[in-house]
């Protein structure tokens, strides 16, 4: 059961990373793009940490 929860956290972190970088690529201002890129990195890192803790 823990493996399923860990894998779901891993999949969610990859999706969040991709979505944030997609939005950063579409952003018109450079500052907003940097914010979305760093947000994607931070959120995906949190998801990976939770994955390693649970699994």
mmCIF file of C-alpha atoms in Angstrom:
data_model
loop_
_atom_site.group_PDB
_atom_site.id
_atom_site.type_symbol
_atom_site.label_atom_id
_atom_site.label_comp_id
_atom_site.label_asym_id
_atom_site.label_seq_id
_atom_site.Cartn_x
_atom_site.Cartn_y
_atom_site.Cartn_z
ATOM 1 C CA UNK A 1 0.000 0.000 0.000
ATOM 2 C CA UNK A 2 2.839 2.396 0.818
ATOM 3 C CA UNK A 3 4.363 1.726 -2.587
ATOM 4 C CA UNK A 4 1.154 2.837 -4.318
ATOM 5 C CA UNK A 5 1.020 6.053 -2.295
ATOM 6 C CA UNK A 6 4.709 6.683 -2.979
ATOM 7 C CA UNK A 7 4.298 6.092 -6.712
ATOM 8 C CA UNK A 8 1.315 8.416 -6.839
ATOM 9 C CA UNK A 9 3.429 11.134 -5.171
ATOM 10 C CA UNK A 10 6.158 10.492 -7.744
ATOM 11 C CA UNK A 11 3.726 10.722 -10.662
ATOM 12 C CA UNK A 12 2.139 13.882 -9.246
ATOM 13 C CA UNK A 13 5.536 15.517 -8.795
ATOM 14 C CA UNK A 14 6.449 14.767 -12.423
ATOM 15 C CA UNK A 15 3.111 16.164 -13.631
ATOM 16 C CA UNK A 16 3.464 19.308 -11.502
ATOM 17 C CA UNK A 17 7.000 19.800 -12.814
ATOM 18 C CA UNK A 18 5.817 19.518 -16.414
ATOM 19 C CA UNK A 19 2.789 21.761 -15.929
ATOM 20 C CA UNK A 20 4.806 24.486 -14.201
ATOM 21 C CA UNK A 21 7.454 24.490 -16.927
ATOM 22 C CA UNK A 22 4.748 24.528 -19.603
ATOM 23 C CA UNK A 23 3.190 27.601 -17.983
ATOM 24 C CA UNK A 24 6.654 29.156 -17.624
ATOM 25 C CA UNK A 25 7.237 28.653 -21.339
ATOM 26 C CA UNK A 26 3.953 30.391 -22.171
ATOM 27 C CA UNK A 27 4.525 33.310 -19.774
ATOM 28 C CA UNK A 28 4.939 36.673 -21.459
ATOM 29 C CA UNK A 29 7.207 38.227 -18.821
ATOM 30 C CA UNK A 30 10.566 36.782 -17.874
ATOM 31 C CA UNK A 31 10.048 37.275 -14.126
ATOM 32 C CA UNK A 32 6.808 35.307 -14.176
ATOM 33 C CA UNK A 33 8.538 32.527 -16.114
ATOM 34 C CA UNK A 34 11.276 32.309 -13.465
ATOM 35 C CA UNK A 35 8.684 32.167 -10.676
ATOM 36 C CA UNK A 36 6.790 29.316 -12.381
ATOM 37 C CA UNK A 37 10.031 27.462 -13.104
ATOM 38 C CA UNK A 38 11.199 27.663 -9.483
ATOM 39 C CA UNK A 39 7.725 26.762 -8.259
ATOM 40 C CA UNK A 40 7.840 23.645 -10.428
ATOM 41 C CA UNK A 41 11.261 22.684 -9.101
ATOM 42 C CA UNK A 42 10.245 23.194 -5.461
ATOM 43 C CA UNK A 43 6.927 21.355 -5.716
ATOM 44 C CA UNK A 44 8.425 18.423 -7.607
ATOM 45 C CA UNK A 45 11.246 18.204 -5.058
ATOM 46 C CA UNK A 46 8.693 18.034 -2.251
ATOM 47 C CA UNK A 47 6.881 15.255 -4.118
ATOM 48 C CA UNK A 48 10.135 13.326 -4.567
ATOM 49 C CA UNK A 49 11.015 13.707 -0.894
ATOM 50 C CA UNK A 50 7.594 12.398 0.108
ATOM 51 C CA UNK A 51 8.082 9.502 -2.337
ATOM 52 C CA UNK A 52 11.392 8.526 -0.716
ATOM 53 C CA UNK A 53 9.941 8.836 2.798
ATOM 54 C CA UNK A 54 6.884 6.695 2.064
ATOM 55 C CA UNK A 55 8.407 4.127 -0.289
#
